[in-house]
Short mmCIF file of C-alpha atoms and ligand atoms in Angstrom, two decimals:
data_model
loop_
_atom_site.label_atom_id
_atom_site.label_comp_id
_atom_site.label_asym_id
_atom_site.label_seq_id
_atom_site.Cartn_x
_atom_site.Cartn_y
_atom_site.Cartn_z
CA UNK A 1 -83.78 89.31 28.82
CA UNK A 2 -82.95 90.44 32.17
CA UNK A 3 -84.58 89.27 35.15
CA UNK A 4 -87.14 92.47 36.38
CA UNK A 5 -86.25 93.24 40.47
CA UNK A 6 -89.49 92.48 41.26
CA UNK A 7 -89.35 89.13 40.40
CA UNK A 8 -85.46 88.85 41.32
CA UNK A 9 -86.12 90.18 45.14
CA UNK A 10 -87.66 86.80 45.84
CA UNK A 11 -85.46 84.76 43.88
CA UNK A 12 -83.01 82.68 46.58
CA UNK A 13 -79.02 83.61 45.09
CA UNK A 14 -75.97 81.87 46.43
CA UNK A 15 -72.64 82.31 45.34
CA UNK A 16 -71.75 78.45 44.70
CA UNK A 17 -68.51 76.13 45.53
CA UNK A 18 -66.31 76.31 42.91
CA UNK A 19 -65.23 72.87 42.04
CA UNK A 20 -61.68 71.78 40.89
CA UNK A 21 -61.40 71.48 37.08
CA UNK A 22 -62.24 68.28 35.53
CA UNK A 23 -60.12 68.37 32.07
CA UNK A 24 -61.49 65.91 29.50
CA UNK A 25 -58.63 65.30 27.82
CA UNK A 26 -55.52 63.56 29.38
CA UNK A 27 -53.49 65.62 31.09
CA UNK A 28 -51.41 64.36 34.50
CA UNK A 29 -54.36 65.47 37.06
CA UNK A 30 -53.31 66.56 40.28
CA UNK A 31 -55.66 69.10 41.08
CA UNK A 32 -58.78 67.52 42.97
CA UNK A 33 -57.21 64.39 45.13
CA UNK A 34 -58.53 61.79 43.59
CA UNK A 35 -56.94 58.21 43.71
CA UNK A 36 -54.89 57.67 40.95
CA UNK A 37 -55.09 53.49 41.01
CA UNK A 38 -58.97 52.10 40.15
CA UNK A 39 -61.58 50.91 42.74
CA UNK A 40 -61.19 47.05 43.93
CA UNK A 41 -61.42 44.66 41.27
CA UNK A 42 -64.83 43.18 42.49
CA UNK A 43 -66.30 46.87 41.42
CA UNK A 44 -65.52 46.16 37.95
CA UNK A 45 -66.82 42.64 38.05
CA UNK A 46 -70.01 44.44 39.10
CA UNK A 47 -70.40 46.55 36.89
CA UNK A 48 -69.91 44.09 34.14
CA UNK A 49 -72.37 41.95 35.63
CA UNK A 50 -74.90 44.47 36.01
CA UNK A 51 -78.80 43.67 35.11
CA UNK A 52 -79.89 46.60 33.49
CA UNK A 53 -83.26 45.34 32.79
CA UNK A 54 -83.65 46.37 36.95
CA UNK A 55 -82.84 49.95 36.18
CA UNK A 56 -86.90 49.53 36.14
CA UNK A 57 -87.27 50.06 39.13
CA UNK A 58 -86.60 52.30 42.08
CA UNK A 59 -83.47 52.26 44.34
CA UNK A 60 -83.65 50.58 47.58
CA UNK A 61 -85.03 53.84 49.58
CA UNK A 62 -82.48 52.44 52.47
CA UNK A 63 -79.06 51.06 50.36
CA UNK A 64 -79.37 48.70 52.50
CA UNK A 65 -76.63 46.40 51.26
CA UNK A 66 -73.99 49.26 51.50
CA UNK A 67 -75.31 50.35 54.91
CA UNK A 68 -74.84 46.58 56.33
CA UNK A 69 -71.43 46.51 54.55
CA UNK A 70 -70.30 49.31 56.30
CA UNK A 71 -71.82 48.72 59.58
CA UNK A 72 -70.21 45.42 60.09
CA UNK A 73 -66.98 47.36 58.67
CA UNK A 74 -66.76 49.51 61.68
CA UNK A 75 -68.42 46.97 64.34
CA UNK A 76 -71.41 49.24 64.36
CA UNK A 77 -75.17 49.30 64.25
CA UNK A 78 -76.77 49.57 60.99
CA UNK A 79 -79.14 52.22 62.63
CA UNK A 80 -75.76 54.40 63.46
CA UNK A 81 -74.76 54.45 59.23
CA UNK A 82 -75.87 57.23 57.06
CA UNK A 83 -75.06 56.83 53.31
CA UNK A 84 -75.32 59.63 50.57
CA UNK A 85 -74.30 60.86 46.97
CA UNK A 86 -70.76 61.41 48.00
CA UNK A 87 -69.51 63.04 51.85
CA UNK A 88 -71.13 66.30 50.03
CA UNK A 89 -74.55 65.06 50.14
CA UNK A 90 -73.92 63.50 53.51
CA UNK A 91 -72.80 66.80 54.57
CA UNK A 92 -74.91 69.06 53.27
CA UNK A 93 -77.98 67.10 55.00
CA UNK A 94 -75.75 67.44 58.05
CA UNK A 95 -76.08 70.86 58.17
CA UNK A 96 -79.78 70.87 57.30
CA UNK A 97 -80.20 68.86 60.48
CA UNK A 98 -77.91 69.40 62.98
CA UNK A 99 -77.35 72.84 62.59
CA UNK A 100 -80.46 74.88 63.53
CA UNK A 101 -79.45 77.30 65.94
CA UNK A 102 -79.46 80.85 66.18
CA UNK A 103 -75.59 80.98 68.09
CA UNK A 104 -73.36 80.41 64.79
CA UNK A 105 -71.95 77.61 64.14
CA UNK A 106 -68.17 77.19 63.99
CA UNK A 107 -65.37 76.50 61.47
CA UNK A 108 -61.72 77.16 60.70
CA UNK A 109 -61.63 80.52 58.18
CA UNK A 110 -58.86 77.93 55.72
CA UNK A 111 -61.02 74.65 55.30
CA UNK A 112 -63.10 72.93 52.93
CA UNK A 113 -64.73 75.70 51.40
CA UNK A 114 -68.21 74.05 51.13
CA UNK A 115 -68.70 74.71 54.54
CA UNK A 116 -69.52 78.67 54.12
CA UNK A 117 -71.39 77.56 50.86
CA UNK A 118 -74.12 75.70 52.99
CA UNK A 119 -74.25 77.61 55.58
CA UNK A 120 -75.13 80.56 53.60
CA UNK A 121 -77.77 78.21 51.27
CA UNK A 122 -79.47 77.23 54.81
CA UNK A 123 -79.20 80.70 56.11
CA UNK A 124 -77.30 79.09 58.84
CA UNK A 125 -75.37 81.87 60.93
CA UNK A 126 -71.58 80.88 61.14
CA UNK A 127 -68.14 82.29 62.41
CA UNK A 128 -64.53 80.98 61.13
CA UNK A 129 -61.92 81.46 63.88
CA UNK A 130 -58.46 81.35 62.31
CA UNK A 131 -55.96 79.24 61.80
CA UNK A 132 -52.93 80.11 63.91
CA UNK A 133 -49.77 80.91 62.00
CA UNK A 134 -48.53 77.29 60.95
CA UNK A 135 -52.11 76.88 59.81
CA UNK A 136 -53.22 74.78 63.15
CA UNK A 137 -56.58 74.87 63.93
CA UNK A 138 -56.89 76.73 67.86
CA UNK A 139 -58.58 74.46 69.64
CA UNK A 140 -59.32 77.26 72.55
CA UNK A 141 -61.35 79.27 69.48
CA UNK A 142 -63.74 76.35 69.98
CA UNK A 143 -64.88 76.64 73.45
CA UNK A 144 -67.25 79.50 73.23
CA UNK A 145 -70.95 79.39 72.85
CA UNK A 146 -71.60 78.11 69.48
CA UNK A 147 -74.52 76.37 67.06
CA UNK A 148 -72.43 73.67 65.98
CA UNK A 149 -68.81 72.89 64.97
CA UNK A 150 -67.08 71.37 61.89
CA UNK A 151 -63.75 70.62 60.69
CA UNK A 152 -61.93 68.53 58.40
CA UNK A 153 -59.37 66.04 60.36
CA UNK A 154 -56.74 65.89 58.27
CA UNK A 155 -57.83 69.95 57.17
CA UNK A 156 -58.10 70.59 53.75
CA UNK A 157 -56.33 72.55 52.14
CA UNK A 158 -53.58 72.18 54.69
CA UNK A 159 -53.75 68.53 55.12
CA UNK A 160 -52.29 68.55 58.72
CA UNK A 161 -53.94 66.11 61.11
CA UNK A 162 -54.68 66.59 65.08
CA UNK A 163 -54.56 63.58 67.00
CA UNK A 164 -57.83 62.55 68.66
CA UNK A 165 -56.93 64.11 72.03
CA UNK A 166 -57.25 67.36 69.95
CA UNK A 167 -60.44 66.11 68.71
CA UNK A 168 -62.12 64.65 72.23
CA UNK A 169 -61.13 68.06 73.69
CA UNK A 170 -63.73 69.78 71.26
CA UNK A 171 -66.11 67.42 71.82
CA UNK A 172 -65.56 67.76 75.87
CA UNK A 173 -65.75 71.02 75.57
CA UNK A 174 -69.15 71.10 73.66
CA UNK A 175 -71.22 68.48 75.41
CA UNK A 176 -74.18 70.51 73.92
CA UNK A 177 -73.42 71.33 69.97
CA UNK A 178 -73.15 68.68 67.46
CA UNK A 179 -69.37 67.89 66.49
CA UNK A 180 -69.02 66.85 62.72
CA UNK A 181 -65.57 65.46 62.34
CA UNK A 182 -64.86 65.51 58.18
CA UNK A 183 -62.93 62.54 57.70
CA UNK A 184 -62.57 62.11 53.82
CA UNK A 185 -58.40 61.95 54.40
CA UNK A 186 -58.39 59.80 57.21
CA UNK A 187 -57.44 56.30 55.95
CA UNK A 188 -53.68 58.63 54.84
CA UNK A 189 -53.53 60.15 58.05
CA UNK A 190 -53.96 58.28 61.51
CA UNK A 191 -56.54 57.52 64.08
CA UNK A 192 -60.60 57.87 63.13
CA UNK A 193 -62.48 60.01 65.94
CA UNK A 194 -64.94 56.50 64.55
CA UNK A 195 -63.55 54.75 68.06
CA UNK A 196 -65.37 58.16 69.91
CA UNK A 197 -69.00 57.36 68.63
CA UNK A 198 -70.10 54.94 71.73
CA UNK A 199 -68.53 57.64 73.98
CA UNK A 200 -70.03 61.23 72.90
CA UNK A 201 -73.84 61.57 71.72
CA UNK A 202 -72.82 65.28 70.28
CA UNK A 203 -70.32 63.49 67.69
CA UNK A 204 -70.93 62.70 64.44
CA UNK A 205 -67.89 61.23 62.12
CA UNK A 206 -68.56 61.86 57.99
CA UNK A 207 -66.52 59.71 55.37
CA UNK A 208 -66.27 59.23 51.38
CA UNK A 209 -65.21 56.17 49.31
CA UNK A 210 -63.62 59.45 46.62
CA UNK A 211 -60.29 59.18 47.90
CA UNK A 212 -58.80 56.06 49.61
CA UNK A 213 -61.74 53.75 48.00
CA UNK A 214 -60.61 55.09 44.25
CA UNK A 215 -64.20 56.21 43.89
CA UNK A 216 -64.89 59.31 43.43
CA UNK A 217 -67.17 59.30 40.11
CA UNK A 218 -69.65 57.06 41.94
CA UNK A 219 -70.75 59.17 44.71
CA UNK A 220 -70.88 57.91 47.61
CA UNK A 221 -70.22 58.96 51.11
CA UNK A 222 -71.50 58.49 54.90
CA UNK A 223 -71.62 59.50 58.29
CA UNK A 224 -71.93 57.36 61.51
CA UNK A 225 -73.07 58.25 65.03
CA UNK A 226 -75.62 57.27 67.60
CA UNK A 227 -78.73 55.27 66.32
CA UNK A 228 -80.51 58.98 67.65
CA UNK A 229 -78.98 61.71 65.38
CA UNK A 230 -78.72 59.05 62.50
CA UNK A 231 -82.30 58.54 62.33
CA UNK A 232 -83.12 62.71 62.53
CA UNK A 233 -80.52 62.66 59.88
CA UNK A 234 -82.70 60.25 57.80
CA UNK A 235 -86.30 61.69 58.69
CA UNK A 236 -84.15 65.00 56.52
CA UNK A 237 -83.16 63.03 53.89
CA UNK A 238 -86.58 61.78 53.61
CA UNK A 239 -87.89 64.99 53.59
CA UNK A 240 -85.68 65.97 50.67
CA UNK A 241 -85.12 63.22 47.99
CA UNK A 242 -85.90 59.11 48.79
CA UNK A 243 -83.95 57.69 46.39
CA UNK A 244 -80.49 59.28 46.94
CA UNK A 245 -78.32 56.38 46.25
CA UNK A 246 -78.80 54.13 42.61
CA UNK A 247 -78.91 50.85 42.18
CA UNK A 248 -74.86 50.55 40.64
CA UNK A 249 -73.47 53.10 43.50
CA UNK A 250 -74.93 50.81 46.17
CA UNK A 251 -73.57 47.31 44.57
CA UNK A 252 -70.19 48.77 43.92
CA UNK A 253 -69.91 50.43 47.39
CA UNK A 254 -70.67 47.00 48.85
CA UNK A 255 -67.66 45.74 46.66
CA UNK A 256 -65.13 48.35 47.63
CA UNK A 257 -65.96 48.05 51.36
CA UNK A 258 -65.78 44.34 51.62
CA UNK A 259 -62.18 43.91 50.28
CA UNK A 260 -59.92 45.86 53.01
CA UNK A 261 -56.61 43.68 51.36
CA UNK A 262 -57.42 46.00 48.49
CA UNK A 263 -57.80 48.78 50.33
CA UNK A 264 -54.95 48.87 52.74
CA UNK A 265 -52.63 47.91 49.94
CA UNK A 266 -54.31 51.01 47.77
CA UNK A 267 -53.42 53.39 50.84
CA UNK A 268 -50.21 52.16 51.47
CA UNK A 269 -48.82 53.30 48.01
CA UNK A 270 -50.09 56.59 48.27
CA UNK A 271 -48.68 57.43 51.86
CA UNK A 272 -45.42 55.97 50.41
CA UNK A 273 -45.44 58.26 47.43
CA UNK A 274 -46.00 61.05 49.81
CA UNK A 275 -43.09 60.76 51.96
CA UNK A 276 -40.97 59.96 48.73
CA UNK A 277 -42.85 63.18 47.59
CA UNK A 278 -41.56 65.15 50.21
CA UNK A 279 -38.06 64.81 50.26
CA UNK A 280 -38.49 65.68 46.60
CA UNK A 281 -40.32 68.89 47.25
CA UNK A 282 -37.69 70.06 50.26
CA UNK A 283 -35.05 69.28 47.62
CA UNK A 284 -36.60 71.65 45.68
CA UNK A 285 -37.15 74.00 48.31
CA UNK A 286 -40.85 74.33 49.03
CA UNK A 287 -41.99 74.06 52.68
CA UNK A 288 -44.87 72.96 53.77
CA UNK A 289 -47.18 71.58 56.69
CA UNK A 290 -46.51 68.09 57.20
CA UNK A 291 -48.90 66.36 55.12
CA UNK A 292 -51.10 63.88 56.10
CA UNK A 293 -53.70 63.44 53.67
CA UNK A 294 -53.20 62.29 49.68
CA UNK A 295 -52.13 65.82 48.81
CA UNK A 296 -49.50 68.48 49.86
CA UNK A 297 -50.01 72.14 50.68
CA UNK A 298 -46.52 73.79 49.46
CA UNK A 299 -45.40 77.39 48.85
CA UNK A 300 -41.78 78.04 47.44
CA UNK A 301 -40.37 81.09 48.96
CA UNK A 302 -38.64 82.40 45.77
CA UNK A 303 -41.49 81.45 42.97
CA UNK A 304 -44.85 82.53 42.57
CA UNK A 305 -47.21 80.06 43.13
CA UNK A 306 -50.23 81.47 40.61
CA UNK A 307 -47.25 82.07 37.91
CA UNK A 308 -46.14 78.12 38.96
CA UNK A 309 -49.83 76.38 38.66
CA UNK A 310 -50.11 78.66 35.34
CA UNK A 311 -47.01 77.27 33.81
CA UNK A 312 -48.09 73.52 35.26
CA UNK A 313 -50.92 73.79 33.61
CA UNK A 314 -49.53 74.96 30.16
CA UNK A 315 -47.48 71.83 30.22
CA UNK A 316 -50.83 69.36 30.87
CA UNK A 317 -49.63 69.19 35.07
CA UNK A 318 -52.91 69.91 36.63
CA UNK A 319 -52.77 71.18 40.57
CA UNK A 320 -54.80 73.69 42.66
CA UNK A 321 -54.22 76.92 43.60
CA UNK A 322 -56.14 79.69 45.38
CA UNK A 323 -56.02 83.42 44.16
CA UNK A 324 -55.14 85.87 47.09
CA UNK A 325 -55.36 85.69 51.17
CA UNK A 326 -52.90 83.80 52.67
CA UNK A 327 -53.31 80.47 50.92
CA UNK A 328 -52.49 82.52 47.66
CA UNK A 329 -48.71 81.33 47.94
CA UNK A 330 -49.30 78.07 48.06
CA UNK A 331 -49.97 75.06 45.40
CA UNK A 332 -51.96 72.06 46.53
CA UNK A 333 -50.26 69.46 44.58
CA UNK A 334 -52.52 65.54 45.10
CA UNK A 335 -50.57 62.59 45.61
CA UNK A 336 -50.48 60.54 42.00
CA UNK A 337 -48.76 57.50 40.84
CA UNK A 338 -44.37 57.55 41.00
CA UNK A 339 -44.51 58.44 37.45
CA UNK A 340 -46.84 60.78 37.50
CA UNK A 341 -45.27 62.61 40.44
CA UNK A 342 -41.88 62.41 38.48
CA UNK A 343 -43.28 64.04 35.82
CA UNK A 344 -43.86 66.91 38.41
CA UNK A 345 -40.52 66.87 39.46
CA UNK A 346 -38.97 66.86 36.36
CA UNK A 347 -40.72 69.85 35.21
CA UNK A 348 -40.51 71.20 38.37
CA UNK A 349 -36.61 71.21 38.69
CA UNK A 350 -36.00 72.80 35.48
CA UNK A 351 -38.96 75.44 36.60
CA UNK A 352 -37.47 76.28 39.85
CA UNK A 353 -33.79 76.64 37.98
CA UNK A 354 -35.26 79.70 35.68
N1 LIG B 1 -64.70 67.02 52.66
C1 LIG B 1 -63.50 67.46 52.28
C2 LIG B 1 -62.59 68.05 53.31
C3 LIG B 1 -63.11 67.38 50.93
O1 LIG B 1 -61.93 67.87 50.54
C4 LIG B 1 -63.99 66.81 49.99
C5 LIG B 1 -63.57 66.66 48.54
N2 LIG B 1 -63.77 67.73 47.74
C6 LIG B 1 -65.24 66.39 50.43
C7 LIG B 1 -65.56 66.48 51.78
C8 LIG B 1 -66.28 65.86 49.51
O2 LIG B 1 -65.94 64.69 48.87
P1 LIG B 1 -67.01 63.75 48.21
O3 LIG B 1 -68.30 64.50 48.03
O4 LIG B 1 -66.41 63.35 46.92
O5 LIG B 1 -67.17 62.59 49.15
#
């Protein structure tokens, strides 16, 4: 049965984020930068331990435990911590809140492709300056009159990283637009714009425990700013859904945060990996932007990238890739174990010799 037009014309139609493919069988999974080593041990050890005969009862409305853990994490308020089902929620309430203006707001036209999603969803007018030609965002593109202004730091799908005079230059620049800095590659890449908080009220920092926290199947994400914009970002969220976090995501987040040995130690192998992974890939002949997240963004000037994820895949080597425009020649390969990224370069070597 097909829907009649008069019924359709008031019918709300988005064209949604497509998300990386989740296989469900085992294949070497490279494709949505996830951590390939699990979450702290204590995560487990809650999990185990968990008192199901509670799942009863309602959430705490405030995740408080996981909003104390990560205020005292970052020597901040718990009034200036946000937390959410992964940065995605986080975000998306972001941009229900903060970005109600009629000027559009402003992101790179190569980012995290969510952005556009939203903004369209919320009806949110929005213009994508580009990024120059070694994919840099232009930070002169973001002094004009705008609603609002986000960008990943490190960018995705380019994971290249702009040090945070780059970033306090935008915020300088737009003492009257809300700033969200996307920060779910920072712990690979270098400063947090975090230290910036107590000095800009337009500036609001959003990060995820998905990548360096190994925990991206337990949702959970956050943003910190001044105790101001975080509580207009709650009075949304109440507005919206109370219980957004569940009893085991707010437990295990308190787990992951509190043990930063873990953590560091977690981080450390990965940005190891990737500067192993690098020489690797220049051996082979790619270029690429000097990566600074848990992923690379390579093209290979004689090879094909489509026809290269295509034959990945066939041989259970998952990565991304991004039909047409100028991203089209490139493969975003994530950051996985040594073996797992010698698997890549095996295949890859005989692939390249063809
Ligand atoms: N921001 C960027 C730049 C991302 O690449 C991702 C991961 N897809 C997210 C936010 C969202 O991550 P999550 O919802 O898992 O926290």
């Amino acid at each position: 049965m097909t829907i009649r037009p008069e019924l359709l014309k008031n019918i709300r139609r988005t064209e949604p984020y497509v998300p990386g493919e989740q296989p469900q069988n085992r294949v070497i999974k490279l494709n949505t930068n996830e951590n390939p080593y699990p979450p702290a041990p204590g995560v487990r050890e809650v999990v185990q331990s968990m008192d199901t005969d509670r799942f009863r009862l309602y959430p705490d409305p405030t995740a408080e435990p996981l909003v104390r853990a990560l205020a005292e994490c970052y020597g901040v308020g718990k009034d200036q911590v946000f937390v959410g089902v992964g940065s995605d929620d986080v975000l998306s309430m972001c941009f229900l809140t903060f970005f109600n203006s009629e000027k559009p707001i402003l992101f790179p036209d190569i980012t995290y492709s969510f952005y556009k999603v939203w903004a369209q969803l919320y009806r949110i007018p929005y213009e994508c300056p580009a990024l120059d030609e070694d994919f840099r965002i232009v930070r002169e593109d973001y002094y004009r009159e705008n609603g609002g202004i986000i960008f990943p730091n490190p960018n995705a799908p380019t994971a290249i990283y702009e040090e945070l005079d780059f970033v306090e230059d935008i915020l300088e620049h737009n003492r009257d637009s809300i700033v969200i800095v996307d920060e779910a590659y920072i712990d690979f890449a270098g400063k947090s714009a975090m230290e910036l908080i107590d000095r800009y009220d337009n500036l609001i920092v959003v990060q995820t425990f998905s990548k360096a926290r190994s925990m991206a199947g337990m949702r959970i994400g956050y943003a910190v700013s001044s105790p101001e914009l975080i509580r207009l970002l709650n009075d949304v969220k109440y507005s919206f859904n109370s219980y957004t976090m569940n009893q085991t995501a707010i437990l295990c987040g308190v787990e992951a945060v509190k043990d930063t040995e873990y953590f560091h130690e977690s981080v450390r192998k990965i940005v190891e990996t990737r500067e192993t992974a690098k020489e690797e890939l220049k051996k082979l002949g790619f270029t690429f932007p000097d990566a600074r997240a848990n992923f690379i963004f390579a093209t290979h000037p004689e090879k094909d990238a489509g026809e290269m994820f295509r034959a990945l895949k066939e041989n259970d080597i998952y990565v991304r890739h991004w039909d047409g425009g100028r991203i089209g020649d490139y493969l975003r390969i994530t950051i996985g174990t040594p073996e797992e990224m010698k698997a890549l370069f095996d295949f890859l070597h005989e692939y390249i010799k063809r």
